[in-house]
C-alpha cells in the first residue's frame, strides 16, 4: 500500500501473502519487530511488514495499490487464483523478475474484463542480489543493480508505475524503459533466460544420464570457460 505524501514522497505499508507466513511471523524478532537489511550501499535498513498471512482474506488486497510477485514463475497462477476474488479495478499488478509470460498468466487467470481495468508491469530482473542470513531477521544485499528495465501495459501508465517503483526501491537501481519495453522482451532479454540454461548445459554436457554424481554439483561456482563462451554466444545471438 503506497500513499503519496507529496510530489516526491510516499508512505509504504507491506502486506505479505505467503505460504510461509506462519514461519515468517514467528521468526521476526519480538523486541523490535523489525527485519534488518544489511545494505551494500550505506546504512543498514530496518523494517517490518504491516500484515503477514497465508490467507488472502487477511492481507487487505482490496486496499492495495500494488500487488508485486517476487517469486518463481510457476507460482504466479496459484497466487493469482487465490487473490482473484479480492483484486480491485485500478490495481497495479507486477512481477520481478518478469520472464515467463506474466501478462498472459494474468489474463488467463483473471479474465479479459478485469485485466483491462488493471495496470500490468514486469521488471527484467530483481533490483538486488540478496541472501538470507537469518530467516525472518536478517537479509544481506550482496549487490545493487545499476539499472533495471521495466515494461508496462497499458504503456500510457508507464510514468506512473516507474515513479511508484522508484520511490519504493530507492535511488538505485534506476528504473528505465528500454530496450525491454514489452513483456516478450523481458522474457527474451532476462539474464536468467540466458544464464541458467547455459549453466545447466555446461554442468551436464558430459553426463551419461545414468551414473549418479558423487556429490551435488554446484551451480554458479561450477561455471567453466566452456560455459562462459556458451553464455556469450547465446547473448550475442539475442542481441
Coordinates of C-alpha atoms in Angstrom, one line a residue:
X1 CA 0.0 0.0 0.0
X2 CA 1.7 3.2 -1.1
X3 CA 0.1 6.5 -0.1
X4 CA 1.7 9.6 -1.7
X5 CA 2.6 12.3 0.9
X6 CA 3.6 14.9 -1.7
X7 CA 5.0 15.1 -5.2
X8 CA 8.2 13.2 -4.3
X9 CA 7.5 11.1 -1.2
X10 CA 5.4 8.1 -0.4
X11 CA 4.4 6.2 2.7
X12 CA 4.5 2.4 2.2
X13 CA 2.9 -0.4 4.0
X14 CA 3.9 -4.0 3.1
X15 CA 1.3 -6.8 3.4
X16 CA 2.8 -10.2 2.9
X17 CA 0.7 -13.0 1.4
X18 CA 2.8 -16.2 1.6
X19 CA 2.5 -19.9 2.3
X20 CA 5.5 -19.3 4.7
X21 CA 3.5 -16.7 6.7
X22 CA 3.4 -18.6 10.0
X23 CA 7.2 -19.3 9.9
X24 CA 8.0 -15.7 8.9
X25 CA 5.8 -14.1 11.5
X26 CA 7.2 -16.3 14.3
X27 CA 10.8 -15.6 13.2
X28 CA 10.7 -11.8 13.3
X29 CA 12.5 -10.5 16.5
X30 CA 9.9 -9.9 19.2
X31 CA 11.8 -7.0 20.8
X32 CA 11.9 -4.6 17.9
X33 CA 9.6 -6.5 15.5
X34 CA 11.9 -5.3 12.7
X35 CA 13.9 -7.2 10.0
X36 CA 17.4 -5.9 9.4
X37 CA 18.7 -5.4 5.8
X38 CA 22.5 -5.2 5.6
X39 CA 22.8 -2.6 2.9
X40 CA 25.7 -2.7 0.4
X41 CA 25.3 1.0 -0.4
X42 CA 25.3 2.6 3.0
X43 CA 23.4 2.4 6.3
X44 CA 21.5 -0.7 7.2
X45 CA 17.8 -0.5 6.8
X46 CA 15.2 -1.8 9.3
X47 CA 11.5 -2.5 8.6
X48 CA 8.6 -4.8 9.3
X49 CA 5.5 -6.0 7.4
X50 CA 2.2 -4.5 8.1
X51 CA 0.3 -7.8 7.8
X52 CA 1.7 -11.4 7.3
X53 CA -0.8 -14.1 6.4
X54 CA -1.3 -17.2 4.3
X55 CA -5.0 -16.3 4.0
X56 CA -5.8 -13.9 1.1
X57 CA -8.8 -12.6 3.1
X58 CA -6.5 -11.2 5.8
X59 CA -4.0 -9.2 3.8
X60 CA -6.3 -6.3 2.7
X61 CA -5.9 -6.9 -1.0
X62 CA -8.8 -4.6 -1.9
X63 CA -6.9 -1.6 -0.5
X64 CA -3.5 -2.5 -2.0
X65 CA -2.3 -0.1 -4.7
X66 CA 0.3 -2.6 -6.0
X67 CA 0.4 -6.4 -5.9
X68 CA 4.0 -7.4 -6.5
X69 CA 5.0 -11.0 -7.2
X70 CA 8.6 -11.7 -6.1
X71 CA 8.6 -15.5 -6.5
X72 CA 9.2 -18.2 -9.1
X73 CA 7.1 -18.0 -12.3
X74 CA 5.4 -21.4 -11.6
X75 CA 3.8 -20.0 -8.5
X76 CA 2.1 -17.0 -10.2
X77 CA -1.0 -18.9 -11.2
X78 CA -1.6 -20.2 -7.7
X79 CA -1.4 -16.8 -6.0
X80 CA -3.4 -15.1 -8.7
X81 CA -6.2 -17.6 -8.3
X82 CA -6.1 -17.2 -4.5
X83 CA -6.4 -13.4 -4.8
X84 CA -8.9 -13.2 -7.7
X85 CA -12.0 -12.5 -5.5
X86 CA -10.3 -9.5 -3.9
X87 CA -8.4 -7.7 -6.7
X88 CA -10.0 -4.4 -7.5
X89 CA -10.0 -2.4 -10.8
X90 CA -7.2 0.2 -10.9
X91 CA -4.7 -2.0 -9.1
X92 CA -1.1 -2.3 -10.4
X93 CA 0.0 -5.9 -10.6
X94 CA 3.6 -6.8 -11.5
X95 CA 6.3 -9.4 -11.2
X96 CA 10.1 -9.3 -10.6
X97 CA 11.7 -11.0 -12.4
X98 CA 9.1 -10.9 -15.1
X99 CA 10.0 -13.6 -17.5
X100 CA 7.6 -16.5 -18.4
X101 CA 4.7 -14.6 -19.9
X102 CA 3.4 -12.9 -16.7
X103 CA 0.9 -10.9 -18.7
X104 CA -0.5 -14.0 -20.3
X105 CA -0.9 -15.7 -16.9
X106 CA -2.8 -12.7 -15.5
X107 CA -5.2 -12.6 -18.5
X108 CA -5.7 -16.4 -18.3
X109 CA -6.5 -16.4 -14.5
X110 CA -8.2 -13.0 -14.0
X111 CA -10.0 -12.9 -17.4
X112 CA -10.0 -10.2 -20.0
X113 CA -12.7 -7.9 -18.4
X114 CA -10.8 -7.5 -15.1
X115 CA -7.4 -7.4 -16.7
X116 CA -8.5 -4.4 -18.9
X117 CA -9.1 -2.5 -15.7
X118 CA -5.6 -3.2 -14.3
X119 CA -2.1 -1.9 -14.9
X120 CA 0.4 -4.8 -15.5
X121 CA 4.1 -4.5 -15.3
X122 CA 7.3 -6.6 -15.1
X123 CA 10.8 -5.9 -14.1
X124 CA 13.5 -7.6 -16.2
X125 CA 15.3 -8.9 -13.1
X126 CA 15.4 -8.4 -9.4
X127 CA 16.7 -5.0 -8.2
X128 CA 19.2 -6.6 -5.8
X129 CA 21.2 -9.8 -5.3
X130 CA 20.3 -10.9 -1.8
X131 CA 21.0 -13.7 0.6
X132 CA 19.1 -14.6 3.8
X133 CA 21.4 -14.6 6.9
X134 CA 18.7 -15.5 9.4
X135 CA 15.2 -16.2 8.2
X136 CA 12.8 -13.5 9.3
X137 CA 15.5 -11.5 10.9
X138 CA 18.5 -10.6 8.7
X139 CA 18.9 -10.3 5.0
X140 CA 22.1 -9.1 3.2
X141 CA 22.1 -7.1 -0.1
X142 CA 25.2 -8.5 -1.9
X143 CA 24.9 -6.2 -4.8
X144 CA 22.5 -3.4 -6.0
X145 CA 21.9 -3.3 -9.8
X146 CA 22.8 -0.1 -11.7
X147 CA 19.6 0.0 -13.6
X148 CA 16.6 -2.3 -14.3
X149 CA 14.3 -2.5 -17.3
X150 CA 10.5 -2.1 -16.8
X151 CA 7.6 -2.9 -19.1
X152 CA 4.1 -1.6 -18.5
X153 CA 0.7 -2.3 -20.1
X154 CA -1.0 -0.1 -21.0
X155 CA 2.1 2.0 -21.9
X156 CA 0.4 5.3 -21.0
X157 CA 0.7 4.2 -17.4
X158 CA 4.5 3.8 -17.6
X159 CA 5.5 7.0 -15.9
X160 CA 3.0 6.3 -13.0
X161 CA 4.4 2.8 -12.4
X162 CA 8.0 4.0 -12.9
X163 CA 7.7 6.8 -10.3
X164 CA 6.0 4.4 -7.8
X165 CA 8.6 1.7 -8.1
X166 CA 11.5 4.1 -8.0
X167 CA 10.1 5.6 -4.8
X168 CA 9.7 2.1 -3.4
X169 CA 13.2 0.7 -4.1
X170 CA 15.2 3.9 -3.6
X171 CA 17.6 5.8 -5.9
X172 CA 19.2 2.6 -7.2
X173 CA 18.7 0.7 -9.4
X174 CA 17.4 3.3 -11.8
X175 CA 14.1 2.1 -13.3
X176 CA 14.3 2.5 -17.1
X177 CA 12.0 1.6 -20.0
X178 CA 14.4 0.4 -22.8
X179 CA 15.3 -1.8 -24.5
X180 CA 12.8 -4.3 -22.9
X181 CA 9.7 -2.3 -23.1
X182 CA 7.4 -5.3 -23.7
X183 CA 6.6 -8.5 -21.8
X184 CA 8.1 -10.6 -24.6
X185 CA 11.3 -8.5 -24.5
X186 CA 11.5 -9.0 -20.7
X187 CA 11.3 -12.8 -21.3
X188 CA 13.8 -12.9 -24.1
X189 CA 16.3 -10.4 -22.6
X190 CA 16.1 -11.7 -19.0
X191 CA 19.5 -12.6 -17.7
X192 CA 18.1 -15.9 -16.2
X193 CA 16.9 -17.0 -19.6
X194 CA 20.5 -16.6 -20.9
X195 CA 22.5 -17.8 -18.0
X196 CA 20.5 -20.7 -16.4
X197 CA 20.1 -23.0 -19.4
X198 CA 23.7 -22.4 -20.4
X199 CA 25.0 -23.2 -16.9
X200 CA 22.8 -26.3 -16.7
X201 CA 24.1 -27.5 -20.1
X202 CA 27.7 -26.8 -19.0
X203 CA 27.2 -28.9 -15.9
X204 CA 25.6 -31.8 -17.6
X205 CA 27.1 -31.8 -21.1
X206 CA 29.4 -34.8 -20.4
X207 CA 27.0 -36.7 -18.1
X208 CA 25.7 -40.1 -19.4
X209 CA 22.3 -39.5 -17.8
X210 CA 22.7 -42.6 -15.7
X211 CA 25.7 -42.5 -13.4
X212 CA 24.9 -40.7 -10.1
X213 CA 27.1 -37.7 -9.2
X214 CA 29.5 -38.3 -6.3
X215 CA 28.2 -35.1 -4.7
X216 CA 25.6 -32.5 -5.7
X217 CA 27.1 -30.3 -8.4
X218 CA 27.5 -26.6 -7.6
X219 CA 25.7 -24.2 -9.9
X220 CA 27.3 -20.7 -10.2
X221 CA 30.5 -21.9 -8.6
X222 CA 31.0 -24.6 -11.2
X223 CA 31.0 -22.3 -14.3
X224 CA 34.0 -23.0 -16.5
X225 CA 35.4 -21.4 -19.7
X226 CA 33.1 -23.6 -21.9
X227 CA 30.0 -22.3 -20.1
X228 CA 31.2 -18.7 -20.3
X229 CA 31.6 -19.0 -24.1
X230 CA 28.2 -20.6 -24.4
X231 CA 26.5 -17.8 -22.5
X232 CA 28.4 -15.2 -24.6
X233 CA 27.2 -16.9 -27.8
X234 CA 23.5 -17.0 -26.7
X235 CA 23.7 -13.4 -25.6
X236 CA 25.3 -12.3 -28.9
X237 CA 22.6 -14.2 -30.8
X238 CA 19.8 -12.4 -29.0
X239 CA 21.4 -9.0 -29.4

